[in-house]
Amino acid sequence: MNFSNDTELYRVIGANIKRYRKQAKLTQAQLAEYSEISVSYLSKIEAVGCNKSLSISVLNQIANVLNVEITNFFKEV
């Protein structure tokens, strides 16, 4: 997994979170609540043009709620 810049990295992570959230049939509000983050923060993470960094802790919380390996968020699909 190589990313040419942070924007590309955040795009892949956000797209994967959105994909797994939809597979789990969760709304942004539900995932945000279960992950203990705000809906606006989750919305920014999932946005195509996201340039907002996020912590490993937040990624871990989201991965746990979605029941996926955290490394799956970094894989280009």
Tab-separated table of N, CA and C in Angstrom:
chain	number	residue	atom	x	y	z
A	1	MET	N	0.833	-1.177	0.000
A	1	MET	CA	0.000	0.000	0.000
A	1	MET	C	0.881	1.244	0.000
A	2	ASN	N	0.941	1.885	-1.116
A	2	ASN	CA	1.660	3.147	-1.228
A	2	ASN	C	0.694	4.220	-1.676
A	3	PHE	N	0.787	5.370	-1.044
A	3	PHE	CA	-0.066	6.493	-1.393
A	3	PHE	C	0.832	7.663	-1.771
A	4	SER	N	0.515	8.304	-2.875
A	4	SER	CA	1.360	9.381	-3.368
A	4	SER	C	1.320	10.622	-2.484
A	5	ASN	N	0.213	10.788	-1.750
A	5	ASN	CA	0.096	11.938	-0.848
A	5	ASN	C	-1.001	11.665	0.183
A	6	ASP	N	-1.130	12.555	1.143
A	6	ASP	CA	-2.118	12.381	2.208
A	6	ASP	C	-3.543	12.400	1.665
A	7	THR	N	-3.797	13.239	0.672
A	7	THR	CA	-5.141	13.329	0.105
A	7	THR	C	-5.589	11.983	-0.443
A	8	GLU	N	-4.700	11.300	-1.137
A	8	GLU	CA	-5.010	9.967	-1.679
A	8	GLU	C	-5.272	8.976	-0.545
A	9	LEU	N	-4.460	9.032	0.481
A	9	LEU	CA	-4.640	8.150	1.646
A	9	LEU	C	-6.010	8.370	2.275
A	10	TYR	N	-6.357	9.629	2.536
A	10	TYR	CA	-7.645	9.936	3.171
A	10	TYR	C	-8.818	9.548	2.273
A	11	ARG	N	-8.645	9.688	0.955
A	11	ARG	CA	-9.718	9.307	0.029
A	11	ARG	C	-9.996	7.817	0.130
A	12	VAL	N	-8.944	7.003	0.147
A	12	VAL	CA	-9.096	5.546	0.231
A	12	VAL	C	-9.727	5.145	1.561
A	13	ILE	N	-9.237	5.710	2.652
A	13	ILE	CA	-9.787	5.384	3.969
A	13	ILE	C	-11.263	5.767	4.031
A	14	GLY	N	-11.591	6.971	3.610
A	14	GLY	CA	-12.977	7.436	3.656
A	14	GLY	C	-13.904	6.593	2.808
A	15	ALA	N	-13.454	6.233	1.615
A	15	ALA	CA	-14.276	5.408	0.722
A	15	ALA	C	-14.512	4.027	1.332
A	16	ASN	N	-13.493	3.473	1.962
A	16	ASN	CA	-13.645	2.160	2.573
A	16	ASN	C	-14.554	2.196	3.792
A	17	ILE	N	-14.430	3.225	4.599
A	17	ILE	CA	-15.330	3.352	5.748
A	17	ILE	C	-16.770	3.439	5.259
A	18	LYS	N	-17.004	4.244	4.251
A	18	LYS	CA	-18.355	4.398	3.698
A	18	LYS	C	-18.872	3.069	3.160
A	19	ARG	N	-18.022	2.339	2.436
A	19	ARG	CA	-18.421	1.052	1.859
A	19	ARG	C	-18.793	0.049	2.958
A	20	TYR	N	-17.940	-0.065	3.962
A	20	TYR	CA	-18.230	-1.008	5.050
A	20	TYR	C	-19.437	-0.571	5.871
A	21	ARG	N	-19.632	0.736	6.030
A	21	ARG	CA	-20.802	1.243	6.753
A	21	ARG	C	-22.075	0.858	6.018
A	22	LYS	N	-22.072	1.035	4.698
A	22	LYS	CA	-23.258	0.682	3.913
A	22	LYS	C	-23.499	-0.823	3.917
A	23	GLN	N	-22.431	-1.612	3.864
A	23	GLN	CA	-22.581	-3.074	3.939
A	23	GLN	C	-23.217	-3.479	5.268
A	24	ALA	N	-22.878	-2.746	6.318
A	24	ALA	CA	-23.429	-3.030	7.647
A	24	ALA	C	-24.831	-2.441	7.818
A	25	LYS	N	-25.298	-1.744	6.773
A	25	LYS	CA	-26.619	-1.119	6.789
A	25	LYS	C	-26.772	-0.126	7.948
A	26	LEU	N	-25.717	0.674	8.134
A	26	LEU	CA	-25.731	1.709	9.157
A	26	LEU	C	-25.763	3.081	8.503
A	27	THR	N	-26.452	4.004	9.126
A	27	THR	CA	-26.419	5.388	8.673
A	27	THR	C	-25.167	6.044	9.243
A	28	GLN	N	-24.845	7.214	8.718
A	28	GLN	CA	-23.720	7.947	9.285
A	28	GLN	C	-23.977	8.255	10.756
A	29	ALA	N	-25.216	8.609	11.074
A	29	ALA	CA	-25.568	8.933	12.460
A	29	ALA	C	-25.357	7.728	13.380
A	30	GLN	N	-25.751	6.560	12.923
A	30	GLN	CA	-25.586	5.357	13.739
A	30	GLN	C	-24.113	5.025	13.943
A	31	LEU	N	-23.328	5.030	12.855
A	31	LEU	CA	-21.915	4.705	12.977
A	31	LEU	C	-21.204	5.729	13.861
A	32	ALA	N	-21.531	6.981	13.690
A	32	ALA	CA	-20.914	8.027	14.515
A	32	ALA	C	-21.237	7.797	15.992
A	33	GLU	N	-22.483	7.518	16.280
A	33	GLU	CA	-22.891	7.286	17.666
A	33	GLU	C	-22.159	6.085	18.258
A	34	TYR	N	-22.165	4.969	17.549
A	34	TYR	CA	-21.528	3.745	18.040
A	34	TYR	C	-20.010	3.909	18.164
A	35	SER	N	-19.419	4.754	17.315
A	35	SER	CA	-17.973	4.980	17.327
A	35	SER	C	-17.572	6.111	18.273
A	36	GLU	N	-18.579	6.779	18.826
A	36	GLU	CA	-18.371	7.892	19.759
A	36	GLU	C	-17.626	9.066	19.125
A	37	ILE	N	-18.049	9.379	17.889
A	37	ILE	CA	-17.547	10.568	17.201
A	37	ILE	C	-18.758	11.340	16.687
A	38	SER	N	-18.557	12.564	16.247
A	38	SER	CA	-19.681	13.355	15.748
A	38	SER	C	-20.030	12.953	14.313
A	39	VAL	N	-21.277	13.187	13.959
A	39	VAL	CA	-21.730	12.905	12.596
A	39	VAL	C	-20.974	13.787	11.611
A	40	SER	N	-20.736	15.037	11.970
A	40	SER	CA	-20.028	15.935	11.051
A	40	SER	C	-18.594	15.462	10.813
A	41	TYR	N	-17.956	14.922	11.829
A	41	TYR	CA	-16.599	14.392	11.674
A	41	TYR	C	-16.612	13.183	10.746
A	42	LEU	N	-17.547	12.259	10.956
A	42	LEU	CA	-17.660	11.089	10.091
A	42	LEU	C	-17.963	11.511	8.664
A	43	SER	N	-18.837	12.469	8.508
A	43	SER	CA	-19.178	12.974	7.178
A	43	SER	C	-17.943	13.517	6.468
A	44	LYS	N	-17.113	14.243	7.192
A	44	LYS	CA	-15.882	14.781	6.605
A	44	LYS	C	-14.917	13.662	6.234
A	45	ILE	N	-14.821	12.637	7.079
A	45	ILE	CA	-13.935	11.503	6.796
A	45	ILE	C	-14.371	10.802	5.510
A	46	GLU	N	-15.680	10.623	5.336
A	46	GLU	CA	-16.207	9.907	4.168
A	46	GLU	C	-16.241	10.759	2.903
A	47	ALA	N	-16.110	12.061	3.016
A	47	ALA	CA	-16.205	12.951	1.859
A	47	ALA	C	-15.067	12.695	0.879
A	48	VAL	N	-15.379	12.767	-0.406
A	48	VAL	CA	-14.405	12.480	-1.467
A	48	VAL	C	-13.194	13.392	-1.379
A	49	GLY	N	-13.386	14.653	-1.108
A	49	GLY	CA	-12.273	15.598	-1.052
A	49	GLY	C	-11.686	15.773	0.337
A	50	CYS	N	-11.864	14.786	1.196
A	50	CYS	CA	-11.407	14.894	2.576
A	50	CYS	C	-9.908	15.116	2.657
A	51	ASN	N	-9.526	16.101	3.442
A	51	ASN	CA	-8.103	16.300	3.718
A	51	ASN	C	-7.885	16.383	5.223
A	52	LYS	N	-8.814	15.814	5.952
A	52	LYS	CA	-8.780	15.840	7.411
A	52	LYS	C	-8.087	14.585	7.925
A	53	SER	N	-7.044	14.780	8.688
A	53	SER	CA	-6.360	13.623	9.268
A	53	SER	C	-7.219	13.038	10.385
A	54	LEU	N	-7.001	11.775	10.664
A	54	LEU	CA	-7.731	11.144	11.745
A	54	LEU	C	-6.793	10.225	12.500
A	55	SER	N	-7.110	10.004	13.740
A	55	SER	CA	-6.213	9.221	14.583
A	55	SER	C	-6.432	7.726	14.383
A	56	ILE	N	-5.423	6.972	14.746
A	56	ILE	CA	-5.522	5.512	14.725
A	56	ILE	C	-6.611	5.071	15.696
A	57	SER	N	-6.753	5.785	16.788
A	57	SER	CA	-7.781	5.470	17.773
A	57	SER	C	-9.180	5.549	17.164
A	58	VAL	N	-9.434	6.608	16.400
A	58	VAL	CA	-10.737	6.758	15.740
A	58	VAL	C	-10.936	5.652	14.707
A	59	LEU	N	-9.904	5.380	13.925
A	59	LEU	CA	-9.998	4.291	12.945
A	59	LEU	C	-10.302	2.966	13.637
A	60	ASN	N	-9.665	2.740	14.778
A	60	ASN	CA	-9.886	1.507	15.526
A	60	ASN	C	-11.319	1.427	16.032
A	61	GLN	N	-11.846	2.526	16.546
A	61	GLN	CA	-13.230	2.552	17.022
A	61	GLN	C	-14.193	2.221	15.881
A	62	ILE	N	-13.976	2.822	14.730
A	62	ILE	CA	-14.840	2.581	13.570
A	62	ILE	C	-14.713	1.127	13.110
A	63	ALA	N	-13.486	0.634	13.036
A	63	ALA	CA	-13.263	-0.759	12.621
A	63	ALA	C	-13.958	-1.729	13.573
A	64	ASN	N	-13.888	-1.469	14.862
A	64	ASN	CA	-14.544	-2.346	15.838
A	64	ASN	C	-16.055	-2.351	15.657
A	65	VAL	N	-16.632	-1.183	15.443
A	65	VAL	CA	-18.085	-1.098	15.243
A	65	VAL	C	-18.485	-1.844	13.976
A	66	LEU	N	-17.690	-1.690	12.917
A	66	LEU	CA	-18.010	-2.324	11.638
A	66	LEU	C	-17.552	-3.783	11.577
A	67	ASN	N	-16.821	-4.212	12.607
A	67	ASN	CA	-16.324	-5.585	12.691
A	67	ASN	C	-15.444	-5.948	11.490
A	68	VAL	N	-14.509	-5.043	11.179
A	68	VAL	CA	-13.546	-5.276	10.097
A	68	VAL	C	-12.133	-5.037	10.631
A	69	GLU	N	-11.167	-5.621	9.961
A	69	GLU	CA	-9.772	-5.379	10.305
A	69	GLU	C	-9.423	-3.945	9.924
A	70	ILE	N	-8.740	-3.256	10.791
A	70	ILE	CA	-8.393	-1.856	10.542
A	70	ILE	C	-7.577	-1.710	9.253
A	71	THR	N	-6.788	-2.709	8.913
A	71	THR	CA	-5.967	-2.642	7.703
A	71	THR	C	-6.817	-2.616	6.433
A	72	ASN	N	-8.050	-3.087	6.503
A	72	ASN	CA	-8.930	-3.057	5.331
A	72	ASN	C	-9.231	-1.636	4.871
A	73	PHE	N	-9.142	-0.672	5.775
A	73	PHE	CA	-9.405	0.712	5.414
A	73	PHE	C	-8.335	1.278	4.489
A	74	PHE	N	-7.175	0.643	4.444
A	74	PHE	CA	-6.058	1.144	3.645
A	74	PHE	C	-5.950	0.498	2.274
A	75	LYS	N	-6.822	-0.452	1.970
A	75	LYS	CA	-6.740	-1.203	0.715
A	75	LYS	C	-7.550	-0.529	-0.374
A	76	GLU	N	-6.911	-0.289	-1.505
A	76	GLU	CA	-7.597	0.284	-2.670
A	76	GLU	C	-8.521	-0.785	-3.254
A	77	VAL	N	-9.782	-0.429	-3.441
A	77	VAL	CA	-10.750	-1.399	-3.964
A	77	VAL	C	-11.123	-1.047	-5.382
